[in-house]
PDB file of C-alpha atoms in Angstrom:
ATOM      1  CA  MET A 284     110.865 182.733  81.077  1.00 43.00           C
ATOM      2  CA  ASP A 285     112.145 184.120  77.754  1.00 48.00           C
ATOM      3  CA  THR A 286     108.969 185.135  75.984  1.00 47.00           C
ATOM      4  CA  ALA A 287     110.569 187.964  74.008  1.00 44.00           C
ATOM      5  CA  ARG A 288     113.181 185.618  72.555  1.00 44.00           C
ATOM      6  CA  ASP A 289     110.578 183.007  71.627  1.00 49.00           C
ATOM      7  CA  GLU A 290     108.292 185.500  69.938  1.00 46.00           C
ATOM      8  CA  ALA A 291     111.162 186.919  67.892  1.00 43.00           C
ATOM      9  CA  LEU A 292     111.664 183.561  66.182  1.00 44.00           C
ATOM     10  CA  PRO A 293     110.316 183.191  62.614  1.00 44.00           C
ATOM     11  CA  THR A 294     106.783 181.909  62.429  1.00 45.00           C
ATOM     12  CA  ALA A 295     106.101 178.407  61.156  1.00 44.00           C
ATOM     13  CA  PRO A 296     105.156 177.824  57.509  1.00 49.00           C
ATOM     14  CA  ALA A 297     101.518 178.547  56.690  1.00 72.00           C
ATOM     15  CA  HIS A 298      99.530 175.912  58.532  1.00 92.00           C
ATOM     16  CA  GLY A 299      96.123 177.525  59.009  1.00 96.00           C
ATOM     17  CA  VAL A 300      95.869 176.531  62.669  1.00 98.00           C
ATOM     18  CA  VAL A 301      93.749 179.020  64.633  1.00 98.00           C
ATOM     19  CA  GLY A 302      94.517 180.012  68.211  1.00 98.00           C
ATOM     20  CA  VAL A 303      91.606 180.032  70.665  1.00 98.00           C
ATOM     21  CA  LEU A 304      91.864 181.718  74.066  1.00 98.00           C
ATOM     22  CA  LEU A 305      89.216 180.746  76.614  1.00 95.00           C
ATOM     23  CA  ALA A 306      88.699 183.956  78.604  1.00 94.00           C
ATOM     24  CA  ALA A 307      85.077 183.834  79.761  1.00 89.00           C
ATOM     25  CA  GLY A 308      85.495 182.243  83.204  1.00 74.00           C
ATOM     26  CA  HIS A 309      84.371 183.557  86.592  1.00 58.00           C
ATOM     27  CA  ALA A 310      87.740 183.525  88.452  1.00 56.00           C
ATOM     28  CA  ARG A 311      85.884 182.875  91.722  1.00 52.00           C
ATOM     29  CA  ARG A 312      88.991 181.820  93.650  1.00 53.00           C
ATOM     30  CA  PHE A 313      90.949 184.885  92.549  1.00 50.00           C
ATOM     31  CA  GLY A 314      88.287 187.325  93.720  1.00 47.00           C
ATOM     32  CA  SER A 315      88.597 189.775  90.806  1.00 63.00           C
ATOM     33  CA  ASP A 316      89.220 189.793  87.065  1.00 78.00           C
ATOM     34  CA  LYS A 317      92.626 188.105  86.985  1.00 85.00           C
ATOM     35  CA  ARG A 318      92.894 188.657  83.234  1.00 90.00           C
ATOM     36  CA  ARG A 319      93.655 192.307  84.022  1.00 90.00           C
ATOM     37  CA  VAL A 320      96.518 191.596  86.434  1.00 92.00           C
ATOM     38  CA  PRO A 321      99.745 193.314  85.274  1.00 90.00           C
ATOM     39  CA  TRP A 322     102.152 190.739  83.838  1.00 91.00           C
ATOM     40  CA  PRO A 323     105.911 190.978  83.224  1.00 86.00           C
ATOM     41  CA  GLY A 324     106.638 191.923  79.632  1.00 88.00           C
ATOM     42  CA  HIS A 325     102.955 192.500  78.875  1.00 92.00           C
ATOM     43  CA  GLY A 326     100.248 194.925  79.884  1.00 89.00           C
ATOM     44  CA  SER A 327      98.109 192.218  81.488  1.00 94.00           C
ATOM     45  CA  LEU A 328      97.815 188.489  82.070  1.00 95.00           C
ATOM     46  CA  MET A 329      95.372 188.156  79.183  1.00 96.00           C
ATOM     47  CA  GLU A 330      97.807 189.876  76.818  1.00 96.00           C
ATOM     48  CA  ALA A 331     100.527 187.476  77.960  1.00 97.00           C
ATOM     49  CA  ALA A 332      98.218 184.513  77.337  1.00 97.00           C
ATOM     50  CA  LEU A 333      97.396 185.789  73.848  1.00 98.00           C
ATOM     51  CA  ALA A 334     101.006 186.502  72.881  1.00 98.00           C
ATOM     52  CA  PRO A 335     102.199 182.966  71.987  1.00 98.00           C
ATOM     53  CA  LEU A 336      99.063 182.340  69.930  1.00 98.00           C
ATOM     54  CA  GLN A 337      99.476 185.604  68.053  1.00 98.00           C
ATOM     55  CA  ALA A 338     103.147 184.876  67.416  1.00 98.00           C
ATOM     56  CA  VAL A 339     102.362 181.611  65.636  1.00 98.00           C
ATOM     57  CA  CYS A 340      98.740 181.463  64.452  1.00 98.00           C
ATOM     58  CA  PRO A 341      97.421 183.467  61.490  1.00 97.00           C
ATOM     59  CA  ARG A 342      94.151 184.039  63.367  1.00 97.00           C
ATOM     60  CA  VAL A 343      93.317 184.170  67.069  1.00 98.00           C
ATOM     61  CA  VAL A 344      89.848 184.018  68.613  1.00 98.00           C
ATOM     62  CA  ALA A 345      89.176 185.012  72.225  1.00 98.00           C
ATOM     63  CA  VAL A 346      86.035 183.746  73.940  1.00 96.00           C
ATOM     64  CA  LEU A 347      84.606 186.434  76.221  1.00 95.00           C
ATOM     65  CA  PRO A 348      81.598 186.707  78.556  1.00 92.00           C
ATOM     66  CA  PRO A 349      78.692 188.956  77.531  1.00 93.00           C
ATOM     67  CA  GLY A 350      79.200 192.614  78.382  1.00 92.00           C
ATOM     68  CA  ASP A 351      82.977 192.317  78.705  1.00 94.00           C
ATOM     69  CA  ALA A 352      83.886 195.831  77.565  1.00 96.00           C
ATOM     70  CA  TRP A 353      87.492 195.582  78.772  1.00 95.00           C
ATOM     71  CA  GLY A 354      88.086 192.302  76.959  1.00 96.00           C
ATOM     72  CA  LEU A 355      86.462 193.610  73.787  1.00 97.00           C
ATOM     73  CA  MET A 356      88.614 196.752  73.756  1.00 96.00           C
ATOM     74  CA  LEU A 357      91.745 194.674  74.312  1.00 96.00           C
ATOM     75  CA  CYS A 358      90.866 192.311  71.487  1.00 98.00           C
ATOM     76  CA  ARG A 359      90.134 195.163  69.113  1.00 98.00           C
ATOM     77  CA  ARG A 360      93.477 196.753  69.917  1.00 97.00           C
ATOM     78  CA  LEU A 361      95.325 193.474  69.380  1.00 97.00           C
ATOM     79  CA  GLN A 362      93.253 192.530  66.294  1.00 98.00           C
ATOM     80  CA  VAL A 363      91.929 189.395  67.961  1.00 98.00           C
ATOM     81  CA  GLU A 364      88.540 188.040  66.897  1.00 98.00           C
ATOM     82  CA  VAL A 365      85.850 187.685  69.559  1.00 98.00           C
ATOM     83  CA  ALA A 366      83.333 184.933  70.272  1.00 97.00           C
ATOM     84  CA  TRP A 367      80.768 185.466  73.022  1.00 95.00           C
ATOM     85  CA  SER A 368      79.999 182.710  75.523  1.00 91.00           C
ATOM     86  CA  PHE A 369      76.436 183.212  76.706  1.00 85.00           C
ATOM     87  CA  ARG A 370      76.553 180.129  78.945  1.00 71.00           C
ATOM     88  CA  ARG A 371      79.111 181.719  81.229  1.00 61.00           C
ATOM     89  CA  GLY A 372      78.449 179.469  84.211  1.00 60.00           C
ATOM     90  CA  ASP A 373      78.693 176.306  82.135  1.00 63.00           C
ATOM     91  CA  GLY A 374      82.454 175.811  82.184  1.00 70.00           C
ATOM     92  CA  LEU A 375      85.259 175.656  79.662  1.00 78.00           C
ATOM     93  CA  ALA A 376      83.350 173.356  77.332  1.00 80.00           C
ATOM     94  CA  ALA A 377      80.660 175.982  76.738  1.00 83.00           C
ATOM     95  CA  SER A 378      83.338 178.550  75.942  1.00 86.00           C
ATOM     96  CA  LEU A 379      84.968 176.209  73.461  1.00 89.00           C
ATOM     97  CA  SER A 380      81.616 175.493  71.823  1.00 89.00           C
ATOM     98  CA  ALA A 381      81.105 179.246  71.436  1.00 92.00           C
ATOM     99  CA  ALA A 382      84.305 179.499  69.389  1.00 94.00           C
ATOM    100  CA  LEU A 383      83.393 176.728  66.945  1.00 95.00           C
ATOM    101  CA  PRO A 384      81.415 178.865  64.455  1.00 95.00           C
ATOM    102  CA  LEU A 385      84.496 181.054  63.940  1.00 97.00           C
ATOM    103  CA  VAL A 386      86.992 178.226  63.446  1.00 97.00           C
ATOM    104  CA  ARG A 387      85.157 175.654  61.323  1.00 92.00           C
ATOM    105  CA  GLY A 388      87.401 176.255  58.322  1.00 94.00           C
ATOM    106  CA  ALA A 389      90.595 175.739  60.312  1.00 98.00           C
ATOM    107  CA  PRO A 390      92.384 172.376  60.064  1.00 98.00           C
ATOM    108  CA  ALA A 391      93.065 172.514  63.803  1.00 98.00           C
ATOM    109  CA  ILE A 392      92.886 174.840  66.803  1.00 98.00           C
ATOM    110  CA  VAL A 393      95.308 175.461  69.645  1.00 98.00           C
ATOM    111  CA  VAL A 394      93.242 176.059  72.772  1.00 97.00           C
ATOM    112  CA  ALA A 395      94.845 178.178  75.501  1.00 97.00           C
ATOM    113  CA  LEU A 396      93.628 179.407  78.882  1.00 96.00           C
ATOM    114  CA  ALA A 397      93.514 183.080  79.842  1.00 94.00           C
ATOM    115  CA  ASP A 398      95.104 182.492  83.253  1.00 93.00           C
ATOM    116  CA  MET A 399      98.307 180.994  81.816  1.00 95.00           C
ATOM    117  CA  GLY A 400     100.696 183.827  80.991  1.00 95.00           C
ATOM    118  CA  ASP A 401     104.032 182.013  80.862  1.00 96.00           C
ATOM    119  CA  VAL A 402     103.528 179.739  77.848  1.00 98.00           C
ATOM    120  CA  ARG A 403     106.175 180.166  75.162  1.00 98.00           C
ATOM    121  CA  ALA A 404     105.514 180.620  71.465  1.00 98.00           C
ATOM    122  CA  ALA A 405     107.934 177.762  70.829  1.00 98.00           C
ATOM    123  CA  THR A 406     105.484 175.449  72.591  1.00 99.00           C
ATOM    124  CA  VAL A 407     102.663 176.397  70.230  1.00 98.00           C
ATOM    125  CA  ARG A 408     104.985 175.734  67.299  1.00 98.00           C
ATOM    126  CA  ALA A 409     105.910 172.342  68.742  1.00 98.00           C
ATOM    127  CA  LEU A 410     102.245 171.343  69.096  1.00 98.00           C
ATOM    128  CA  ILE A 411     101.559 172.294  65.485  1.00 98.00           C
ATOM    129  CA  ALA A 412     104.632 170.423  64.256  1.00 97.00           C
ATOM    130  CA  ALA A 413     103.500 167.287  66.113  1.00 97.00           C
ATOM    131  CA  TRP A 414     100.012 167.596  64.607  1.00 97.00           C
ATOM    132  CA  GLN A 415     101.475 167.998  61.118  1.00 96.00           C
ATOM    133  CA  ARG A 416     103.201 164.639  61.553  1.00 95.00           C
ATOM    134  CA  GLN A 417      99.956 162.939  62.721  1.00 93.00           C
ATOM    135  CA  PRO A 418      97.066 165.198  61.638  1.00 92.00           C
ATOM    136  CA  GLY A 419      94.190 163.131  63.020  1.00 91.00           C
ATOM    137  CA  GLN A 420      95.160 163.188  66.683  1.00 93.00           C
ATOM    138  CA  PRO A 421      94.904 165.847  69.389  1.00 96.00           C
ATOM    139  CA  VAL A 422      98.189 166.988  70.909  1.00 98.00           C
ATOM    140  CA  LEU A 423      99.040 167.983  74.466  1.00 97.00           C
ATOM    141  CA  PRO A 424     102.292 169.432  75.824  1.00 98.00           C
ATOM    142  CA  VAL A 425     104.265 167.593  78.487  1.00 98.00           C
ATOM    143  CA  PHE A 426     106.832 169.122  80.824  1.00 98.00           C
ATOM    144  CA  GLY A 427     108.608 167.051  83.451  1.00 97.00           C
ATOM    145  CA  GLY A 428     106.292 164.155  82.706  1.00 96.00           C
ATOM    146  CA  GLN A 429     103.179 166.245  83.449  1.00 96.00           C
ATOM    147  CA  PRO A 430     100.571 167.133  80.788  1.00 96.00           C
ATOM    148  CA  GLY A 431      99.644 170.784  80.511  1.00 97.00           C
ATOM    149  CA  ASN A 432      98.123 173.464  78.297  1.00 97.00           C
ATOM    150  CA  PRO A 433      97.575 174.755  75.618  1.00 98.00           C
ATOM    151  CA  ARG A 434      96.287 171.787  73.631  1.00 97.00           C
ATOM    152  CA  LEU A 435      95.721 171.202  69.940  1.00 98.00           C
ATOM    153  CA  ILE A 436      92.446 169.798  68.626  1.00 96.00           C
ATOM    154  CA  PRO A 437      92.221 168.736  64.952  1.00 97.00           C
ATOM    155  CA  ALA A 438      89.173 169.541  62.830  1.00 96.00           C
ATOM    156  CA  VAL A 439      88.094 165.906  62.653  1.00 95.00           C
ATOM    157  CA  LEU A 440      87.172 166.195  66.347  1.00 92.00           C
ATOM    158  CA  TYR A 441      85.177 169.447  66.142  1.00 92.00           C
ATOM    159  CA  PRO A 442      81.802 167.623  66.044  1.00 90.00           C
ATOM    160  CA  ARG A 443      82.523 166.179  69.489  1.00 87.00           C
ATOM    161  CA  LEU A 444      82.794 169.683  70.927  1.00 86.00           C
ATOM    162  CA  GLU A 445      79.294 170.836  70.024  1.00 82.00           C
ATOM    163  CA  GLY A 446      76.836 171.261  72.868  1.00 70.00           C
ATOM    164  CA  LEU A 447      79.291 170.383  75.617  1.00 67.00           C
ATOM    165  CA  SER A 448      78.905 171.698  79.162  1.00 62.00           C
ATOM    166  CA  GLY A 449      80.951 171.824  82.337  1.00 58.00           C
ATOM    167  CA  ASP A 450      84.703 172.023  82.888  1.00 56.00           C
ATOM    168  CA  ASP A 451      84.902 168.248  82.437  1.00 57.00           C
ATOM    169  CA  GLY A 452      82.989 168.278  79.152  1.00 62.00           C
ATOM    170  CA  VAL A 453      86.036 168.450  76.905  1.00 68.00           C
ATOM    171  CA  ARG A 454      87.813 165.725  78.854  1.00 68.00           C
ATOM    172  CA  ARG A 455      84.819 163.455  78.376  1.00 72.00           C
ATOM    173  CA  ALA A 456      84.503 164.257  74.661  1.00 74.00           C
ATOM    174  CA  LEU A 457      88.174 163.812  73.776  1.00 82.00           C
ATOM    175  CA  ASP A 458      90.385 160.869  74.660  1.00 82.00           C
ATOM    176  CA  TRP A 459      93.406 162.734  75.957  1.00 87.00           C
ATOM    177  CA  ALA A 460      94.936 159.453  77.111  1.00 87.00           C
ATOM    178  CA  ALA A 461      95.326 158.558  73.430  1.00 86.00           C
ATOM    179  CA  ALA A 462      96.567 162.007  72.375  1.00 93.00           C
ATOM    180  CA  GLN A 463     100.032 162.721  71.083  1.00 96.00           C
ATOM    181  CA  ARG A 464     102.264 163.802  73.957  1.00 97.00           C
ATOM    182  CA  CYS A 465     104.619 166.566  72.881  1.00 98.00           C
ATOM    183  CA  ALA A 466     107.604 167.063  75.201  1.00 98.00           C
ATOM    184  CA  VAL A 467     108.414 170.766  75.622  1.00 98.00           C
ATOM    185  CA  ASP A 468     111.033 172.705  77.556  1.00 98.00           C
ATOM    186  CA  ASP A 469     108.420 175.066  78.958  1.00 98.00           C
ATOM    187  CA  PRO A 470     107.313 175.033  82.612  1.00 97.00           C
ATOM    188  CA  GLY A 471     104.707 177.630  81.639  1.00 97.00           C
ATOM    189  CA  VAL A 472     102.449 174.837  80.339  1.00 98.00           C
ATOM    190  CA  LEU A 473     101.847 173.852  83.981  1.00 97.00           C
ATOM    191  CA  ARG A 474     101.487 177.324  85.522  1.00 92.00           C
ATOM    192  CA  ASP A 475      98.147 179.028  85.970  1.00 89.00           C
ATOM    193  CA  LEU A 476      97.050 181.862  88.217  1.00 77.00           C
ATOM    194  CA  ASP A 477      94.231 180.683  90.489  1.00 59.00           C
ATOM    195  CA  THR A 478      94.617 182.964  93.523  1.00 41.00           C
ATOM    196  CA  PRO A 479      96.377 186.271  94.305  1.00 41.00           C
ATOM    197  CA  ALA A 480      98.976 184.239  96.232  1.00 37.00           C
ATOM    198  CA  GLY A 481     100.144 182.900  92.882  1.00 36.00           C
ATOM    199  CA  LEU A 482     101.505 186.343  92.029  1.00 37.00           C
ATOM    200  CA  GLY A 483     104.204 185.926  94.680  1.00 38.00           C
TER     201      GLY A 483
END
């Protein structure tokens, strides 16, 4: 992992793409708030997950659960906008729907997960570059033949995201099989932290 090197690279030309971090989940398998786990090169896992979005996107929105004082303080310190997901038990789709009012003017969004702290800024740039070549299609990163995250969703598809529910809601609403596949040299697109054992 060479996050510092990636984030030192010049940002892409103005593209208007907004970063969205989904950070309102329960983390049942982890047993505690994994977003707060210390992470190499960053104060916490959530800060590491935000870093590539902040390095590339002019705006970043984090979706938080109601009453998340720690997350709110972190976002204020990092100048990250906050959307509240009041349907906390309703999966990733509900969190994404909660972000929509704050991103409607953006031509596309890059959606990242708060438990993925090894994604490189270069990957976010690659997704945006692929979208700029074919603006109407969603884009997903591929490493070693495996699709991963974060993923880019163009504005033309925002209406499909309204009122979704469940972790499978986005997969049902968007045809990822027909998405652009963007090859990246970044194993971080496949790594997430589900249990404390993953820290080893």
